[in-house]
Amino acid sequence: MNQSEKFMKEAIDLSIDNIDRGGGPFGAVIVKDGKIVAAAANSVTNDNDPTAHAEVNAIRKASKILNTFNLSDCEIYTSCEPCPMCLGAIYWSGIKTVYYGNTKKDAAKIEFDDQFIYDELDKPIHDRHVKFIPLMRSEAQKAFVKWASTENKTEY
């Protein structure tokens, strides 16, 4: 078993063990310089947090451990192809490589189907299932104007 397979096995083992702890069948590990920095499983139901997917939990842990929001020098191994939310988090974190076990079609077969989210993203905002209502844009713009004119900001 090569090093990548060992890291993937860890993510898969987390996904399997998590079921016995009342969580969903998903696990993820983040690796830097050939070492696991953070490992996490899905904790949506245990934490009553719809964002507590394995990948997001692992990113949060790795960021705290490494004391940075930029994980561009890390890789993520996840037991399943990331959902749209996790994919967004991976992009925002800067991670450049994702290794995954199950596919999104495999997840859909056990009723973890995210296709509706992909479909919603393709729709015009006024045709989406969730209502999007613009409100107080001119007031909200004040924060963006301030950000744009701030010289000593930490960009990300």
CSV table of N, CA and C in Angstrom, one decimal:
chain,number,residue,atom,x,y,z
A,1,MET,N,0.9,-1.2,0.0
A,1,MET,CA,0.0,0.0,0.0
A,1,MET,C,0.9,1.2,0.0
A,2,ASN,N,0.7,2.1,-1.0
A,2,ASN,CA,1.5,3.3,-1.0
A,2,ASN,C,1.0,4.4,-0.1
A,3,GLN,N,1.7,5.5,0.0
A,3,GLN,CA,1.3,6.5,1.0
A,3,GLN,C,-0.1,7.1,0.8
A,4,SER,N,-0.4,7.4,-0.5
A,4,SER,CA,-1.7,7.9,-0.8
A,4,SER,C,-2.8,7.0,-0.4
A,5,GLU,N,-2.6,5.7,-0.6
A,5,GLU,CA,-3.6,4.7,-0.3
A,5,GLU,C,-3.8,4.6,1.3
A,6,LYS,N,-2.7,4.8,2.0
A,6,LYS,CA,-2.8,4.8,3.5
A,6,LYS,C,-3.6,6.0,4.0
A,7,PHE,N,-3.4,7.2,3.3
A,7,PHE,CA,-4.2,8.3,3.7
A,7,PHE,C,-5.7,8.1,3.4
A,8,MET,N,-5.9,7.6,2.2
A,8,MET,CA,-7.3,7.3,1.8
A,8,MET,C,-7.9,6.3,2.7
A,9,LYS,N,-7.2,5.2,3.1
A,9,LYS,CA,-7.7,4.2,4.0
A,9,LYS,C,-8.1,4.9,5.3
A,10,GLU,N,-7.3,5.8,5.8
A,10,GLU,CA,-7.7,6.6,7.0
A,10,GLU,C,-9.0,7.3,6.9
A,11,ALA,N,-9.2,8.0,5.8
A,11,ALA,CA,-10.5,8.7,5.5
A,11,ALA,C,-11.6,7.7,5.4
A,12,ILE,N,-11.4,6.6,4.8
A,12,ILE,CA,-12.5,5.5,4.7
A,12,ILE,C,-12.8,4.9,6.0
A,13,ASP,N,-11.7,4.6,6.8
A,13,ASP,CA,-12.0,4.1,8.2
A,13,ASP,C,-12.8,5.0,9.0
A,14,LEU,N,-12.5,6.3,8.9
A,14,LEU,CA,-13.3,7.4,9.6
A,14,LEU,C,-14.7,7.3,9.2
A,15,SER,N,-15.0,7.2,7.9
A,15,SER,CA,-16.3,7.1,7.4
A,15,SER,C,-17.1,5.9,7.9
A,16,ILE,N,-16.4,4.8,8.0
A,16,ILE,CA,-17.1,3.6,8.5
A,16,ILE,C,-17.3,3.7,10.0
A,17,ASP,N,-16.3,4.1,10.7
A,17,ASP,CA,-16.5,4.2,12.2
A,17,ASP,C,-17.5,5.2,12.6
A,18,ASN,N,-17.6,6.2,11.8
A,18,ASN,CA,-18.5,7.3,12.2
A,18,ASN,C,-20.0,6.9,12.2
A,19,ILE,N,-20.3,5.9,11.4
A,19,ILE,CA,-21.7,5.4,11.4
A,19,ILE,C,-22.1,4.9,12.8
A,20,ASP,N,-21.2,4.2,13.5
A,20,ASP,CA,-21.4,3.7,14.8
A,20,ASP,C,-21.5,4.8,15.9
A,21,ARG,N,-21.0,6.0,15.6
A,21,ARG,CA,-21.1,7.1,16.5
A,21,ARG,C,-22.3,8.0,16.1
A,22,GLY,N,-23.2,7.5,15.2
A,22,GLY,CA,-24.4,8.3,14.9
A,22,GLY,C,-24.2,9.3,13.8
A,23,GLY,N,-23.1,9.3,13.1
A,23,GLY,CA,-22.8,10.3,12.1
A,23,GLY,C,-23.0,9.7,10.7
A,24,GLY,N,-22.9,10.6,9.7
A,24,GLY,CA,-23.0,10.1,8.3
A,24,GLY,C,-21.7,9.4,7.9
A,25,PRO,N,-21.8,8.6,6.8
A,25,PRO,CA,-20.7,7.8,6.3
A,25,PRO,C,-19.6,8.5,5.5
A,26,PHE,N,-19.1,9.5,6.1
A,26,PHE,CA,-18.1,10.4,5.4
A,26,PHE,C,-16.9,10.7,6.3
A,27,GLY,N,-15.7,10.6,5.8
A,27,GLY,CA,-14.5,10.9,6.5
A,27,GLY,C,-13.5,11.7,5.6
A,28,ALA,N,-12.6,12.5,6.2
A,28,ALA,CA,-11.6,13.2,5.5
A,28,ALA,C,-10.4,13.4,6.3
A,29,VAL,N,-9.2,13.4,5.6
A,29,VAL,CA,-8.0,13.8,6.3
A,29,VAL,C,-7.3,14.8,5.4
A,30,ILE,N,-6.6,15.7,6.1
A,30,ILE,CA,-5.8,16.7,5.4
A,30,ILE,C,-4.3,16.4,5.7
A,31,VAL,N,-3.5,16.4,4.6
A,31,VAL,CA,-2.1,16.0,4.6
A,31,VAL,C,-1.2,17.1,4.2
A,32,LYS,N,-0.1,17.3,5.0
A,32,LYS,CA,0.9,18.3,4.6
A,32,LYS,C,2.2,17.7,4.7
A,33,ASP,N,3.1,17.8,3.7
A,33,ASP,CA,4.4,17.2,3.8
A,33,ASP,C,4.4,15.7,4.2
A,34,GLY,N,3.5,15.0,3.7
A,34,GLY,CA,3.4,13.5,3.9
A,34,GLY,C,2.9,13.1,5.3
A,35,LYS,N,2.3,14.1,6.0
A,35,LYS,CA,1.8,13.7,7.4
A,35,LYS,C,0.4,14.2,7.5
A,36,ILE,N,-0.4,13.4,8.2
A,36,ILE,CA,-1.8,13.9,8.5
A,36,ILE,C,-1.8,15.0,9.5
A,37,VAL,N,-2.4,16.1,9.1
A,37,VAL,CA,-2.5,17.3,9.9
A,37,VAL,C,-3.8,17.3,10.7
A,38,ALA,N,-4.9,16.9,10.0
A,38,ALA,CA,-6.2,16.9,10.6
A,38,ALA,C,-7.0,15.7,10.0
A,39,ALA,N,-7.8,15.1,10.8
A,39,ALA,CA,-8.8,14.1,10.4
A,39,ALA,C,-10.1,14.4,11.0
A,40,ALA,N,-11.2,14.1,10.2
A,40,ALA,CA,-12.5,14.4,10.8
A,40,ALA,C,-13.5,13.6,10.0
A,41,ALA,N,-14.7,13.4,10.7
A,41,ALA,CA,-15.8,12.7,10.1
A,41,ALA,C,-17.0,13.7,10.0
A,42,ASN,N,-18.0,13.3,9.3
A,42,ASN,CA,-19.2,14.0,9.3
A,42,ASN,C,-19.9,14.1,10.6
A,43,SER,N,-20.3,15.3,11.1
A,43,SER,CA,-20.9,15.4,12.4
A,43,SER,C,-22.2,16.2,12.3
A,44,VAL,N,-22.9,16.2,11.2
A,44,VAL,CA,-24.1,17.0,11.0
A,44,VAL,C,-25.1,16.7,12.0
A,45,THR,N,-25.5,15.4,12.2
A,45,THR,CA,-26.5,15.0,13.1
A,45,THR,C,-26.1,15.1,14.6
A,46,ASN,N,-24.8,14.8,14.9
A,46,ASN,CA,-24.3,14.9,16.2
A,46,ASN,C,-24.2,16.3,16.7
A,47,ASP,N,-23.8,17.2,15.8
A,47,ASP,CA,-23.6,18.6,16.2
A,47,ASP,C,-24.9,19.5,15.9
A,48,ASN,N,-25.9,18.9,15.2
A,48,ASN,CA,-27.0,19.7,14.7
A,48,ASN,C,-26.5,20.9,13.9
A,49,ASP,N,-25.6,20.6,13.0
A,49,ASP,CA,-24.9,21.6,12.2
A,49,ASP,C,-24.9,21.1,10.7
A,50,PRO,N,-25.7,21.7,9.9
A,50,PRO,CA,-25.7,21.2,8.5
A,50,PRO,C,-24.5,21.4,7.7
A,51,THR,N,-23.6,22.2,8.2
A,51,THR,CA,-22.3,22.5,7.6
A,51,THR,C,-21.2,21.6,8.1
A,52,ALA,N,-21.4,20.7,9.0
A,52,ALA,CA,-20.4,19.9,9.6
A,52,ALA,C,-20.1,18.6,8.8
A,53,HIS,N,-19.8,18.8,7.6
A,53,HIS,CA,-19.4,17.7,6.7
A,53,HIS,C,-17.9,17.4,7.0
A,54,ALA,N,-17.5,16.2,6.7
A,54,ALA,CA,-16.2,15.7,7.0
A,54,ALA,C,-15.1,16.7,6.4
A,55,GLU,N,-15.3,17.1,5.2
A,55,GLU,CA,-14.2,18.0,4.6
A,55,GLU,C,-14.2,19.3,5.3
A,56,VAL,N,-15.3,19.9,5.6
A,56,VAL,CA,-15.4,21.2,6.3
A,56,VAL,C,-14.8,21.1,7.7
A,57,ASN,N,-15.1,20.0,8.4
A,57,ASN,CA,-14.6,19.8,9.7
A,57,ASN,C,-13.1,19.6,9.7
A,58,ALA,N,-12.6,18.9,8.7
A,58,ALA,CA,-11.1,18.7,8.5
A,58,ALA,C,-10.4,20.0,8.2
A,59,ILE,N,-11.0,20.8,7.3
A,59,ILE,CA,-10.4,22.1,6.9
A,59,ILE,C,-10.4,23.0,8.2
A,60,ARG,N,-11.4,23.0,8.9
A,60,ARG,CA,-11.4,23.9,10.2
A,60,ARG,C,-10.3,23.4,11.1
A,61,LYS,N,-10.2,22.1,11.3
A,61,LYS,CA,-9.2,21.6,12.2
A,61,LYS,C,-7.8,21.9,11.7
A,62,ALA,N,-7.5,21.7,10.4
A,62,ALA,CA,-6.2,21.9,9.8
A,62,ALA,C,-5.8,23.4,9.9
A,63,SER,N,-6.8,24.3,9.7
A,63,SER,CA,-6.5,25.7,9.7
A,63,SER,C,-6.2,26.1,11.1
A,64,LYS,N,-6.8,25.6,12.1
A,64,LYS,CA,-6.5,25.9,13.5
A,64,LYS,C,-5.1,25.4,13.9
A,65,ILE,N,-4.9,24.1,13.5
A,65,ILE,CA,-3.6,23.5,13.9
A,65,ILE,C,-2.4,24.2,13.2
A,66,LEU,N,-2.6,24.6,11.9
A,66,LEU,CA,-1.5,25.2,11.2
A,66,LEU,C,-1.5,26.7,11.3
A,67,ASN,N,-2.6,27.2,12.0
A,67,ASN,CA,-2.7,28.7,12.2
A,67,ASN,C,-2.7,29.5,10.9
A,68,THR,N,-3.5,29.0,10.0
A,68,THR,CA,-3.6,29.7,8.7
A,68,THR,C,-4.9,29.4,8.0
A,69,PHE,N,-5.4,30.3,7.2
A,69,PHE,CA,-6.5,30.0,6.4
A,69,PHE,C,-6.1,29.5,5.0
A,70,ASN,N,-4.8,29.5,4.7
A,70,ASN,CA,-4.3,29.1,3.4
A,70,ASN,C,-3.7,27.7,3.5
A,71,LEU,N,-4.5,26.8,2.9
A,71,LEU,CA,-4.0,25.4,3.0
A,71,LEU,C,-3.5,24.9,1.6
A,72,SER,N,-2.9,25.8,0.9
A,72,SER,CA,-2.5,25.5,-0.5
A,72,SER,C,-1.3,24.5,-0.6
A,73,ASP,N,-0.7,24.3,0.6
A,73,ASP,CA,0.4,23.3,0.6
A,73,ASP,C,-0.1,22.0,1.2
A,74,CYS,N,-1.4,21.8,1.2
A,74,CYS,CA,-2.0,20.6,1.7
A,74,CYS,C,-2.8,19.8,0.7
A,75,GLU,N,-3.1,18.6,0.9
A,75,GLU,CA,-3.9,17.8,0.1
A,75,GLU,C,-5.1,17.3,1.0
A,76,ILE,N,-6.2,16.9,0.4
A,76,ILE,CA,-7.3,16.3,1.2
A,76,ILE,C,-7.6,15.0,0.6
A,77,TYR,N,-7.8,14.0,1.5
A,77,TYR,CA,-8.3,12.7,1.1
A,77,TYR,C,-9.7,12.6,1.7
A,78,THR,N,-10.7,12.3,0.9
A,78,THR,CA,-12.0,12.2,1.4
A,78,THR,C,-12.7,10.9,0.9
A,79,SER,N,-13.5,10.4,1.8
A,79,SER,CA,-14.1,9.1,1.4
A,79,SER,C,-15.1,9.2,0.3
A,80,CYS,N,-15.6,10.4,0.0
A,80,CYS,CA,-16.5,10.6,-1.1
A,80,CYS,C,-16.2,11.9,-1.8
A,81,GLU,N,-16.5,11.9,-3.1
A,81,GLU,CA,-16.4,13.1,-3.9
A,81,GLU,C,-17.2,14.2,-3.2
A,82,PRO,N,-16.5,15.4,-3.0
A,82,PRO,CA,-17.1,16.5,-2.2
A,82,PRO,C,-18.5,17.0,-2.8
A,83,CYS,N,-19.4,17.4,-1.9
A,83,CYS,CA,-20.6,18.0,-2.3
A,83,CYS,C,-20.3,19.5,-2.7
A,84,PRO,N,-21.3,20.2,-3.2
A,84,PRO,CA,-21.0,21.6,-3.6
A,84,PRO,C,-20.5,22.5,-2.5
A,85,MET,N,-21.0,22.3,-1.3
A,85,MET,CA,-20.5,23.1,-0.2
A,85,MET,C,-19.1,22.8,0.2
A,86,CYS,N,-18.8,21.5,0.2
A,86,CYS,CA,-17.4,21.1,0.6
A,86,CYS,C,-16.4,21.5,-0.6
A,87,LEU,N,-16.9,21.4,-1.8
A,87,LEU,CA,-16.0,21.8,-2.9
A,87,LEU,C,-15.7,23.3,-2.8
A,88,GLY,N,-16.7,24.1,-2.5
A,88,GLY,CA,-16.5,25.5,-2.3
A,88,GLY,C,-15.4,25.7,-1.2
A,89,ALA,N,-15.6,25.0,-0.1
A,89,ALA,CA,-14.7,25.2,1.1
A,89,ALA,C,-13.2,24.8,0.7
A,90,ILE,N,-13.1,23.7,-0.1
A,90,ILE,CA,-11.8,23.3,-0.6
A,90,ILE,C,-11.2,24.3,-1.5
A,91,TYR,N,-12.0,24.9,-2.4
A,91,TYR,CA,-11.4,26.0,-3.2
A,91,TYR,C,-11.0,27.2,-2.4
A,92,TRP,N,-11.9,27.6,-1.4
A,92,TRP,CA,-11.6,28.7,-0.6
A,92,TRP,C,-10.3,28.5,0.3
A,93,SER,N,-10.1,27.2,0.7
A,93,SER,CA,-8.9,26.9,1.5
A,93,SER,C,-7.6,26.9,0.8
A,94,GLY,N,-7.7,26.8,-0.6
A,94,GLY,CA,-6.5,26.8,-1.4
A,94,GLY,C,-6.0,25.4,-1.7
A,95,ILE,N,-6.6,24.4,-1.1
A,95,ILE,CA,-6.1,23.0,-1.3
A,95,ILE,C,-6.1,22.8,-2.8
A,96,LYS,N,-5.0,22.2,-3.3
A,96,LYS,CA,-4.9,22.0,-4.8
A,96,LYS,C,-5.2,20.6,-5.3
A,97,THR,N,-5.2,19.6,-4.4
A,97,THR,CA,-5.4,18.2,-4.8
A,97,THR,C,-6.4,17.6,-3.9
A,98,VAL,N,-7.4,16.9,-4.5
A,98,VAL,CA,-8.5,16.2,-3.8
A,98,VAL,C,-8.4,14.7,-4.2
A,99,TYR,N,-8.2,13.8,-3.3
A,99,TYR,CA,-8.3,12.4,-3.5
A,99,TYR,C,-9.7,12.0,-3.0
A,100,TYR,N,-10.5,11.2,-3.7
A,100,TYR,CA,-11.8,10.8,-3.2
A,100,TYR,C,-12.0,9.3,-3.5
A,101,GLY,N,-12.8,8.7,-2.6
A,101,GLY,CA,-13.2,7.3,-2.8
A,101,GLY,C,-14.5,7.2,-3.6
A,102,ASN,N,-15.6,7.2,-2.9
A,102,ASN,CA,-16.9,7.1,-3.6
A,102,ASN,C,-17.2,8.3,-4.5
A,103,THR,N,-18.0,8.2,-5.5
A,103,THR,CA,-18.4,9.3,-6.4
A,103,THR,C,-19.7,9.9,-5.9
A,104,LYS,N,-20.1,11.0,-6.5
A,104,LYS,CA,-21.3,11.7,-6.1
A,104,LYS,C,-22.5,10.8,-6.5
A,105,LYS,N,-22.3,10.0,-7.6
A,105,LYS,CA,-23.4,9.0,-8.0
A,105,LYS,C,-23.5,7.9,-6.9
A,106,ASP,N,-22.4,7.5,-6.4
A,106,ASP,CA,-22.5,6.5,-5.3
A,106,ASP,C,-23.3,7.0,-4.1
A,107,ALA,N,-23.0,8.3,-3.8
A,107,ALA,CA,-23.7,8.9,-2.6
A,107,ALA,C,-25.2,9.1,-2.9
A,108,ALA,N,-25.5,9.4,-4.2
A,108,ALA,CA,-26.9,9.6,-4.5
A,108,ALA,C,-27.7,8.3,-4.3
A,109,LYS,N,-27.0,7.1,-4.6
A,109,LYS,CA,-27.6,5.8,-4.4
A,109,LYS,C,-28.0,5.5,-3.0
A,110,ILE,N,-27.4,6.2,-2.0
A,110,ILE,CA,-27.8,5.9,-0.6
A,110,ILE,C,-28.5,7.2,-0.1
A,111,GLU,N,-29.0,8.0,-1.0
A,111,GLU,CA,-29.9,9.1,-0.6
A,111,GLU,C,-29.1,10.3,-0.1
A,112,PHE,N,-27.9,10.5,-0.5
A,112,PHE,CA,-27.1,11.7,-0.3
A,112,PHE,C,-26.9,12.3,-1.7
A,113,ASP,N,-28.0,12.9,-2.2
A,113,ASP,CA,-28.0,13.3,-3.6
A,113,ASP,C,-27.9,14.9,-3.6
A,114,ASP,N,-26.9,15.4,-4.1
A,114,ASP,CA,-26.7,16.9,-4.2
A,114,ASP,C,-27.0,17.4,-5.6
A,115,GLN,N,-27.5,16.6,-6.5
A,115,GLN,CA,-27.8,17.1,-7.8
A,115,GLN,C,-28.7,18.3,-7.9
A,116,PHE,N,-29.7,18.3,-6.9
A,116,PHE,CA,-30.6,19.5,-6.9
A,116,PHE,C,-29.9,20.8,-6.7
A,117,ILE,N,-28.8,20.7,-5.9
A,117,ILE,CA,-28.0,22.0,-5.7
A,117,ILE,C,-27.3,22.4,-6.9
A,118,TYR,N,-26.7,21.4,-7.6
A,118,TYR,CA,-26.0,21.8,-8.9
A,118,TYR,C,-27.1,22.4,-9.9
A,119,ASP,N,-28.3,21.8,-9.9
A,119,ASP,CA,-29.3,22.3,-10.8
A,119,ASP,C,-29.8,23.7,-10.4
A,120,GLU,N,-29.9,23.9,-9.1
A,120,GLU,CA,-30.3,25.2,-8.6
A,120,GLU,C,-29.2,26.3,-9.0
A,121,LEU,N,-28.0,26.0,-8.9
A,121,LEU,CA,-26.9,26.9,-9.3
A,121,LEU,C,-27.0,27.4,-10.7
A,122,ASP,N,-27.5,26.5,-11.6
A,122,ASP,CA,-27.6,26.8,-13.0
A,122,ASP,C,-28.8,27.7,-13.3
A,123,LYS,N,-29.7,27.8,-12.4
A,123,LYS,CA,-31.0,28.5,-12.7
A,123,LYS,C,-30.7,30.0,-12.4
A,124,PRO,N,-31.5,30.9,-13.1
A,124,PRO,CA,-31.4,32.3,-12.8
A,124,PRO,C,-31.9,32.5,-11.3
A,125,ILE,N,-31.4,33.5,-10.7
A,125,ILE,CA,-31.7,33.6,-9.2
A,125,ILE,C,-33.2,33.7,-8.9
A,126,HIS,N,-34.0,34.3,-9.8
A,126,HIS,CA,-35.4,34.4,-9.5
A,126,HIS,C,-36.2,33.1,-9.8
A,127,ASP,N,-35.5,32.1,-10.3
A,127,ASP,CA,-36.2,30.8,-10.6
A,127,ASP,C,-35.8,29.7,-9.6
A,128,ARG,N,-35.0,30.0,-8.6
A,128,ARG,CA,-34.5,29.0,-7.7
A,128,ARG,C,-35.6,28.7,-6.6
A,129,HIS,N,-35.5,27.5,-6.1
A,129,HIS,CA,-36.4,27.0,-5.1
A,129,HIS,C,-36.4,27.9,-3.8
A,130,VAL,N,-35.2,28.3,-3.4
A,130,VAL,CA,-35.1,29.3,-2.3
A,130,VAL,C,-35.2,30.7,-2.8
A,131,LYS,N,-36.0,31.5,-2.1
A,131,LYS,CA,-36.2,32.9,-2.5
A,131,LYS,C,-34.9,33.7,-2.2
A,132,PHE,N,-34.5,34.5,-3.2
A,132,PHE,CA,-33.4,35.4,-3.0
A,132,PHE,C,-34.0,36.8,-3.2
A,133,ILE,N,-33.9,37.6,-2.2
A,133,ILE,CA,-34.5,38.9,-2.2
A,133,ILE,C,-33.5,40.0,-1.9
A,134,PRO,N,-33.2,40.8,-2.9
A,134,PRO,CA,-32.2,41.9,-2.6
A,134,PRO,C,-32.8,42.9,-1.6
A,135,LEU,N,-31.9,43.4,-0.7
A,135,LEU,CA,-32.4,44.3,0.3
A,135,LEU,C,-31.2,45.1,0.8
A,136,MET,N,-31.4,46.4,0.8
A,136,MET,CA,-30.4,47.4,1.4
A,136,MET,C,-29.0,47.3,0.8
A,137,ARG,N,-29.0,47.2,-0.5
A,137,ARG,CA,-27.7,47.0,-1.2
A,137,ARG,C,-26.8,48.3,-1.0
A,138,SER,N,-27.4,49.5,-1.1
A,138,SER,CA,-26.6,50.7,-0.9
A,138,SER,C,-26.0,50.8,0.5
A,139,GLU,N,-26.7,50.3,1.5
A,139,GLU,CA,-26.1,50.3,2.9
A,139,GLU,C,-25.0,49.2,2.9
A,140,ALA,N,-25.3,48.1,2.3
A,140,ALA,CA,-24.3,47.0,2.4
A,140,ALA,C,-23.0,47.3,1.6
A,141,GLN,N,-23.1,48.2,0.6
A,141,GLN,CA,-21.9,48.6,-0.1
A,141,GLN,C,-20.9,49.3,0.7
A,142,LYS,N,-21.3,49.9,1.8
A,142,LYS,CA,-20.4,50.6,2.7
A,142,LYS,C,-19.2,49.8,3.1
A,143,ALA,N,-19.5,48.5,3.5
A,143,ALA,CA,-18.5,47.6,3.9
A,143,ALA,C,-17.5,47.3,2.7
A,144,PHE,N,-18.0,47.2,1.5
A,144,PHE,CA,-17.2,46.9,0.4
A,144,PHE,C,-16.3,48.1,0.0
A,145,VAL,N,-16.9,49.3,0.1
A,145,VAL,CA,-16.1,50.5,-0.1
A,145,VAL,C,-15.0,50.6,0.9
A,146,LYS,N,-15.3,50.4,2.2
A,146,LYS,CA,-14.3,50.4,3.2
A,146,LYS,C,-13.2,49.4,3.0
A,147,TRP,N,-13.6,48.2,2.6
A,147,TRP,CA,-12.6,47.1,2.3
A,147,TRP,C,-11.7,47.5,1.2
A,148,ALA,N,-12.3,48.0,0.1
A,148,ALA,CA,-11.5,48.4,-1.1
A,148,ALA,C,-10.5,49.5,-0.8
A,149,SER,N,-10.8,50.4,0.2
A,149,SER,CA,-9.9,51.5,0.5
A,149,SER,C,-8.9,51.2,1.7
A,150,THR,N,-9.1,50.1,2.3
A,150,THR,CA,-8.2,49.7,3.4
A,150,THR,C,-6.9,49.2,2.8
A,151,GLU,N,-5.8,49.8,3.3
A,151,GLU,CA,-4.5,49.4,2.8
A,151,GLU,C,-3.8,48.2,3.5
A,152,ASN,N,-4.0,48.1,4.8
A,152,ASN,CA,-3.3,47.1,5.5
A,152,ASN,C,-4.2,45.9,5.8
A,153,LYS,N,-5.0,45.4,4.8
A,153,LYS,CA,-5.9,44.3,5.0
A,153,LYS,C,-5.2,43.0,4.6
A,154,THR,N,-5.7,41.9,5.2
A,154,THR,CA,-5.2,40.6,4.9
A,154,THR,C,-6.1,40.0,3.8
A,155,GLU,N,-5.5,40.0,2.6
A,155,GLU,CA,-6.4,39.5,1.5
A,155,GLU,C,-6.4,37.9,1.5
A,156,TYR,N,-7.4,37.4,0.9
A,156,TYR,CA,-7.5,35.9,0.9
A,156,TYR,C,-8.3,35.6,-0.4
